[in-house]
PDB file of C-alpha atoms in Angstrom:
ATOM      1  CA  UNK A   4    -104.606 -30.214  74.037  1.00 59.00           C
ATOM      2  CA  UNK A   5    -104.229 -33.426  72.654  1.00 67.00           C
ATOM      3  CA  UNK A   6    -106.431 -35.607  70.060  1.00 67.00           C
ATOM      4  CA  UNK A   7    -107.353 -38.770  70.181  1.00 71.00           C
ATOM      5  CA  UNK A   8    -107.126 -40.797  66.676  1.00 83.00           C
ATOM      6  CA  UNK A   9    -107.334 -44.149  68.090  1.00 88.00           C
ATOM      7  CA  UNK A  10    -110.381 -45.793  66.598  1.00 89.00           C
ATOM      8  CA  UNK A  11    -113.790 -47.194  68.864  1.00 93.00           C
ATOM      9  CA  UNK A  12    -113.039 -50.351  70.437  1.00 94.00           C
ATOM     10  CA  UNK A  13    -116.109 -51.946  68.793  1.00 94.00           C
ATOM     11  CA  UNK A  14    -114.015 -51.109  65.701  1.00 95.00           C
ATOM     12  CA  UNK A  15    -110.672 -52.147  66.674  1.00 95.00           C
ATOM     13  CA  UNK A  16    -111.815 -55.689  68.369  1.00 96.00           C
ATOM     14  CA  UNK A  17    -113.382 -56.268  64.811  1.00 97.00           C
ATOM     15  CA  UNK A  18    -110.486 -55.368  62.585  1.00 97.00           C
ATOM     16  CA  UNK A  19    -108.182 -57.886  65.528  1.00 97.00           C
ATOM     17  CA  UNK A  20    -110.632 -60.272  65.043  1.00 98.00           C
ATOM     18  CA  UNK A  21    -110.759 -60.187  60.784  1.00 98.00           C
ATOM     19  CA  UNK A  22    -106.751 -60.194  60.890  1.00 98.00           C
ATOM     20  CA  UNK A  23    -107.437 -63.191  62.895  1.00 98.00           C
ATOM     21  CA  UNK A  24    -109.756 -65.531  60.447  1.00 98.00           C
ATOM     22  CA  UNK A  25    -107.709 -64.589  57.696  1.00 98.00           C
ATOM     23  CA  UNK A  26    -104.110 -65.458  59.366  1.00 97.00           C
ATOM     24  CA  UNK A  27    -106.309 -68.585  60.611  1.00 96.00           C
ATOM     25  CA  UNK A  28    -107.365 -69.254  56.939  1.00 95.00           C
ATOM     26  CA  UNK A  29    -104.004 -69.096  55.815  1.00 94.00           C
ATOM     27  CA  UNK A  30    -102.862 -71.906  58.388  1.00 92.00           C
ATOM     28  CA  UNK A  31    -106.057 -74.189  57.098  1.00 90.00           C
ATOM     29  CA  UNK A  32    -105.175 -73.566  53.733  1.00 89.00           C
ATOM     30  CA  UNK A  33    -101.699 -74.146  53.633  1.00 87.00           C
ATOM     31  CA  UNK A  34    -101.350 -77.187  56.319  1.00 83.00           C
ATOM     32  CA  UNK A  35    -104.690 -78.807  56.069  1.00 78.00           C
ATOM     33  CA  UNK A  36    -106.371 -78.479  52.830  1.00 71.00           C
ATOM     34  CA  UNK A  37    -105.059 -81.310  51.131  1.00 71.00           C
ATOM     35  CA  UNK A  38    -103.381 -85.095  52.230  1.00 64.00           C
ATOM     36  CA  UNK A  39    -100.032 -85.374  52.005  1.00 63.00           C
ATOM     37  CA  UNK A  40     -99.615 -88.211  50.106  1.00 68.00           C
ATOM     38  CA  UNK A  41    -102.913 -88.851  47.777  1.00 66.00           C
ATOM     39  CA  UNK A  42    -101.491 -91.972  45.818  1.00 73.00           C
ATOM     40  CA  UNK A  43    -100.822 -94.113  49.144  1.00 71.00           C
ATOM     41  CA  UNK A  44    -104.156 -95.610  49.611  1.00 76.00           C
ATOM     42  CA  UNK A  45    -104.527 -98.353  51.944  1.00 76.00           C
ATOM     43  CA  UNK A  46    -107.052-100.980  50.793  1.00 81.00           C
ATOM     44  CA  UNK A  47    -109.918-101.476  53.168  1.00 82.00           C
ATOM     45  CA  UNK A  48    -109.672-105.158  53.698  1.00 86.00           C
ATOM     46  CA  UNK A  49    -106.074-104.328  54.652  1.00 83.00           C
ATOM     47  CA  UNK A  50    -107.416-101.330  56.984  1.00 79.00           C
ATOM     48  CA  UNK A  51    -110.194-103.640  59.115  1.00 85.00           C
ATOM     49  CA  UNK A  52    -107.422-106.156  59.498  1.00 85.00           C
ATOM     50  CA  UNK A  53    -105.142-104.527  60.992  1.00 82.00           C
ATOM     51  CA  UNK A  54    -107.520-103.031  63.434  1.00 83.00           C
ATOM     52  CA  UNK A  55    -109.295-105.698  64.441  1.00 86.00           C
ATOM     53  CA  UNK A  56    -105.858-108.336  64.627  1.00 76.00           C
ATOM     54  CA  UNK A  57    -104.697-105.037  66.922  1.00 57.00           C
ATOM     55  CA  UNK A  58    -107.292-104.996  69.560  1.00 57.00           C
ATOM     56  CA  UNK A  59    -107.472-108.442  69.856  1.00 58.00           C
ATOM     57  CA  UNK A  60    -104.050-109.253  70.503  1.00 55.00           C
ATOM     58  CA  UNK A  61    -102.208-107.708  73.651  1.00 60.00           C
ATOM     59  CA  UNK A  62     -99.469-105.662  72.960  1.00 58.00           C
ATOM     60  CA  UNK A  63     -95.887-106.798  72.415  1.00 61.00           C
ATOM     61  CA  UNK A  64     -92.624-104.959  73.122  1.00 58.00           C
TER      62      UNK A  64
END
């Protein structure tokens, strides 16, 4: 006769699911917690210029 150690699925969809957020977690942290570059900052004025000049103006190849 053999016994079954396998764990309820209730229990083993939870555990997937934790290993999940914290491999998830890992990615944020590591890839998206902080800018790249924080001392490039683009001045405002310089920002809404280019934007608007951009959809004004068709675009050129």
């Amino acid at each position: 006769m053999r016994i079954s150690k396998r764990l309820p699925l209730w229990q083993e969809i939870t555990i997937v699911l934790l290993i999940k957020m914290a491999l998830l977690f890992v990615i944020w942290k590591c890839f998206f917690s902080q800018p790249v570059a924080r001392h490039m900052l683009v001045p405002q004025s310089m920002m809404t210029e280019r934007f608007t000049s951009a959809a004004s103006a068709p675009a050129q190849r």
